[in-house]
Coordinates of C-alpha atoms in Angstrom, one line a residue:
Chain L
X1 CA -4.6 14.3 -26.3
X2 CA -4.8 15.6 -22.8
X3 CA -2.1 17.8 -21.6
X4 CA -2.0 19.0 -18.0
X5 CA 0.1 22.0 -17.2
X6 CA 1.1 23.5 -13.8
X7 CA 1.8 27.1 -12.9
X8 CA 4.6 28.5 -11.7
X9 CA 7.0 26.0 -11.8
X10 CA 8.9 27.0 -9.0
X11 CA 7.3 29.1 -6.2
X12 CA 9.3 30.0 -3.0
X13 CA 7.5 31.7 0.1
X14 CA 7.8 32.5 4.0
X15 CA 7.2 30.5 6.3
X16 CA 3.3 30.9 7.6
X17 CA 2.0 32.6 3.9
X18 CA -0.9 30.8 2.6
X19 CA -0.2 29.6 -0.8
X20 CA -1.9 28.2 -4.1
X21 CA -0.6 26.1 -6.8
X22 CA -2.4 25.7 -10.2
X23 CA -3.2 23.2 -12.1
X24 CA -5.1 23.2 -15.9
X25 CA -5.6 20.4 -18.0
X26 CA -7.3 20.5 -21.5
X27 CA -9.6 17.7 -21.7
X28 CA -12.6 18.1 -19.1
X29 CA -14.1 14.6 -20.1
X30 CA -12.1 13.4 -16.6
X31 CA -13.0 10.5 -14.1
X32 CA -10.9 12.3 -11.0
X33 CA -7.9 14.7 -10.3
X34 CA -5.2 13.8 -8.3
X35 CA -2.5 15.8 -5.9
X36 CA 0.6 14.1 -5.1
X37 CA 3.7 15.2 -3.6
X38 CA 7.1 14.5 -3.7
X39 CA 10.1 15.1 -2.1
X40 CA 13.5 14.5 -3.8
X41 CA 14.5 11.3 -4.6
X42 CA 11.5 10.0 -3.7
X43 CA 8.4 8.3 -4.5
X44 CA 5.2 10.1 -5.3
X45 CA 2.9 10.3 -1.9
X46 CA -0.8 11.0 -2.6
X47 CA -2.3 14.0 -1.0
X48 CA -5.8 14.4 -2.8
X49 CA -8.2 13.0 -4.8
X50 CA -11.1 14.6 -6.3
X51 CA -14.0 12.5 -8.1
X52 CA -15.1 14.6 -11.3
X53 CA -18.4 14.8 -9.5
X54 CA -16.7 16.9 -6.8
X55 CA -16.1 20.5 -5.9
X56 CA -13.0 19.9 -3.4
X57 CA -11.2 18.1 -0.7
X58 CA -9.6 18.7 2.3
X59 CA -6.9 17.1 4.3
X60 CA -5.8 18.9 7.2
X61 CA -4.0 22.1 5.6
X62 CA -4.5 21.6 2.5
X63 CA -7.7 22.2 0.2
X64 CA -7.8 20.9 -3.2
X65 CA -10.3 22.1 -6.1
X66 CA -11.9 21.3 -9.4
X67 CA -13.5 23.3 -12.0
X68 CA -14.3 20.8 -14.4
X69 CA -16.1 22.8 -17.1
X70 CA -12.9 25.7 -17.0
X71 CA -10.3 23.0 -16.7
X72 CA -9.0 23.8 -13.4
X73 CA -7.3 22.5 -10.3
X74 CA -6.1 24.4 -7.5
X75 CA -4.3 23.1 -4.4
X76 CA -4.1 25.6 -1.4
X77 CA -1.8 25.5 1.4
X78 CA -2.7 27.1 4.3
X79 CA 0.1 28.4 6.6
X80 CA 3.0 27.3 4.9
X81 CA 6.1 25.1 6.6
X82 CA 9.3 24.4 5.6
X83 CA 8.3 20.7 5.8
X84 CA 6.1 21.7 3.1
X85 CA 9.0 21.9 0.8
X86 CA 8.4 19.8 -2.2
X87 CA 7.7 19.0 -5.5
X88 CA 3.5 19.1 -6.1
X89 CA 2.4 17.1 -9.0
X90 CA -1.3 16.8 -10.4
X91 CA -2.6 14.1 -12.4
X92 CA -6.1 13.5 -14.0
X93 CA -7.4 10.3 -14.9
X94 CA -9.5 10.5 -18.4
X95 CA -13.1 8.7 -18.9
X96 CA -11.8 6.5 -21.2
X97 CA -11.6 3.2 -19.9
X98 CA -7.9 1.6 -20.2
X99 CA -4.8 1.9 -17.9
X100 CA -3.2 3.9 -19.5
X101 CA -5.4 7.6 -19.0
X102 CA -3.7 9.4 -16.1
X103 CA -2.0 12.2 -17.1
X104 CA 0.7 14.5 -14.9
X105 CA 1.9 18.3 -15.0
X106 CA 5.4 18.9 -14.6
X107 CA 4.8 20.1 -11.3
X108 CA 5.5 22.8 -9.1
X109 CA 8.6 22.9 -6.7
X110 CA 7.7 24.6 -3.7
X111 CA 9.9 26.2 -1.3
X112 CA 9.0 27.3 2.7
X113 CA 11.4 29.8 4.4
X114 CA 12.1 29.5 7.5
Chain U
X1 CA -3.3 -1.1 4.8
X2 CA -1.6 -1.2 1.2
X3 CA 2.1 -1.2 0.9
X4 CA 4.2 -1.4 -2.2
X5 CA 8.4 -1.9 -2.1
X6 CA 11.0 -1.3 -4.7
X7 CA 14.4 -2.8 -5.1
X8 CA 17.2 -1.4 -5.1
X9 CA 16.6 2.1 -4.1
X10 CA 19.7 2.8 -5.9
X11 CA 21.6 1.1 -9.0
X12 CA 24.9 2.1 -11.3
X13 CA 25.4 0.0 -14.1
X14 CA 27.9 0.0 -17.2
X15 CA 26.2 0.4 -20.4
X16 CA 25.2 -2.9 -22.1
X17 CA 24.6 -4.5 -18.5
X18 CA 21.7 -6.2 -17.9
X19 CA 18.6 -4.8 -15.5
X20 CA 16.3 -6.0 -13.3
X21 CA 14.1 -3.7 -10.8
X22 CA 11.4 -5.6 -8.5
X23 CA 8.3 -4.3 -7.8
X24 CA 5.9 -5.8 -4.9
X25 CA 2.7 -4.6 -3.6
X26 CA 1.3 -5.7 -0.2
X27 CA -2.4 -5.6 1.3
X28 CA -4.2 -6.1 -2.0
X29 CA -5.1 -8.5 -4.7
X30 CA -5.7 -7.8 -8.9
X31 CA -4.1 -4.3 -8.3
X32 CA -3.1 -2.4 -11.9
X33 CA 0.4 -2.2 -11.8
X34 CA 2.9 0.6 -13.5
X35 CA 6.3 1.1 -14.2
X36 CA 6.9 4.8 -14.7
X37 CA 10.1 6.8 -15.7
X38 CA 11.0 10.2 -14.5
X39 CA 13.9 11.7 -15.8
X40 CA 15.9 14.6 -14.9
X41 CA 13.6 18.0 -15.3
X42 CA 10.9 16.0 -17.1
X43 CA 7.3 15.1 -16.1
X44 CA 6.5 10.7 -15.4
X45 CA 6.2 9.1 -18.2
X46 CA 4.5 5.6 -18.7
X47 CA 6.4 2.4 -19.3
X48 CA 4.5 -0.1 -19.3
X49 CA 1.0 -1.4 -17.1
X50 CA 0.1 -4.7 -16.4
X51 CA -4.1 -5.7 -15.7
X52 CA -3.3 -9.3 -14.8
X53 CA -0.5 -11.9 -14.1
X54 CA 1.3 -12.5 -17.8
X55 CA -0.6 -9.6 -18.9
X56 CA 2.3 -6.2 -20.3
X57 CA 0.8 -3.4 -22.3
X58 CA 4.2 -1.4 -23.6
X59 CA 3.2 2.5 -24.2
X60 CA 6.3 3.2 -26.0
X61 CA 9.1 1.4 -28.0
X62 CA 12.0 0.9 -26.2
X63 CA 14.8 -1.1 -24.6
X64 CA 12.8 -2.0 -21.4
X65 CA 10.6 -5.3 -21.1
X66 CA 8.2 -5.9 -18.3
X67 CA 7.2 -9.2 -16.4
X68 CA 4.1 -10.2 -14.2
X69 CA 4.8 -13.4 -12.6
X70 CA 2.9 -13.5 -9.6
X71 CA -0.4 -10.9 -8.9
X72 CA 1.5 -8.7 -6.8
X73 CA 4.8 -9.0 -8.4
X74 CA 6.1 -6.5 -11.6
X75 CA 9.8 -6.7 -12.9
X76 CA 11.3 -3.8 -14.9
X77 CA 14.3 -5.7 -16.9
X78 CA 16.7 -5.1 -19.7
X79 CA 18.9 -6.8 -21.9
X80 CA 21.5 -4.4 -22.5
X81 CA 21.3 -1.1 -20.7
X82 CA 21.7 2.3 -22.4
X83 CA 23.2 5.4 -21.2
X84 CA 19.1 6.7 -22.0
X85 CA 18.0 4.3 -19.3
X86 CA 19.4 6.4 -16.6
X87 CA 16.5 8.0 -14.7
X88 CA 13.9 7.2 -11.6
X89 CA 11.8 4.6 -11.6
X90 CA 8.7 4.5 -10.3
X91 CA 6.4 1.5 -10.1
X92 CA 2.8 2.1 -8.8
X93 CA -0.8 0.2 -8.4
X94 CA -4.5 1.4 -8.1
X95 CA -7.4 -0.8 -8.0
X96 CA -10.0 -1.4 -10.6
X97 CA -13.0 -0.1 -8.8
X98 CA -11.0 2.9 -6.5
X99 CA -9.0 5.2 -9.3
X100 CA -6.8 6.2 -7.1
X101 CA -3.0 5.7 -7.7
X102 CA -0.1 4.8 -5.1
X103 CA 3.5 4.8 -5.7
X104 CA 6.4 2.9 -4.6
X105 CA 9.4 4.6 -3.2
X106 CA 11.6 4.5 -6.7
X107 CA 14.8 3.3 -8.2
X108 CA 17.5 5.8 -9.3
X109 CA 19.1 4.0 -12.0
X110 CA 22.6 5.1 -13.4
X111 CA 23.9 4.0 -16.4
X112 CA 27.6 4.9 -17.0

């Protein structure tokens, strides 16, 4: 069974320090790798996705990566804000057809100081 | 563009009340839709996922039943609610040929 952990859990930094969040998953047979966010109380808002053919992304500040054959995600921030204060979830999606082979870490709540 | 609504955004219920959450999804047809669960300190986990209208795959035993009666429509609903049904609830969609998942904005459900 896959199981997708993400390191630290909690991770608080200054305002305008680059940052990276992990993300390791056990299973490498995967069809793409997801980066969401969310804030509290809300719904989960899609930042990144990376096809299993892929090295990374980029949107704006952020930078996501995959190392398929290592089992590893990372998602870097570059010059933190405190808007970027939120929970960051990944998810991969398995090879397997079916619905139901997407699979989340627990996440990491990020903190920006002002 | 792709839009998907929940309602309510918010519900407290007495325990053995019935449920019913509303799921909708906007800008797209055949979508695969979700109901998800996130409770307090705890990663998503799956409900139930529908691939057509009429069509409910349940991923674990419980007191939650699903309902697809339109393409774009998914109901979360119970019978009798138990303090255990408190949580979020999420519903999403993805399409079949782009594997990439959207959420709705959730339900915080109650139960008292």
């Amino acid at each position: 069974k896959q199981e997708v952990t993400q390191i630290p859990a909690a991770l608080s930094v200054p305002e305008g320090e680059n940052l990276v969040l992990n993300c390791s998953f056990t299973d490498s047979a995967i069809y793409n790798l997801q980066w969401f966010r969310q804030d509290p109380g809300k719904g989960l808002t899609s930042l990144l996705l990376i096809q299993s053919s892929q090295r990374e992304q980029t949107s704006g500040r952020l930078n996501a990566s995959l190392d398929k054959s290592s089992g590893r995600s990372t998602l870097y921030i570059a010059a933190s804000q405190p808007g970027d204060s939120a929970t960051y979830l990944c998810a991969v999606r398995l090879l397997q057809t079916g619905a139901n082979n997407l699979f989340f870490g627990t996440g990491t709540r990020l903190t920006v100081i002002p | 563009s792709q839009t998907i609504h929940q309602w309510p955004a918010t519900l407290v219920q007495p325990v053995g009340s019935p449920l019913s959450l509303e799921c909708t999804v906007e800008g797209t047809s055949n979508p695969n839709l979700y109901w998800y669960r996130q409770a307090a300190g705890r990663g998503l986990q799956l409900l139930f996922y529908s691939v057509g209208i009429g069509q409910i795959s349940s991923e674990v035993p419980q007191n939650l039943s699903a309902s697809r009666p339109q393409d774009r429509q998914f109901i979360l609903s119970s019978k009798k609610l138990l303090l255990s049904d408190s949580g979020f609830y999420l519903c999403a969609w993805r399409t079949a040929s782009y594997n990439e998942q959207f959420f709705g904005p959730g339900t915080r459900l109650t139960v008292l």
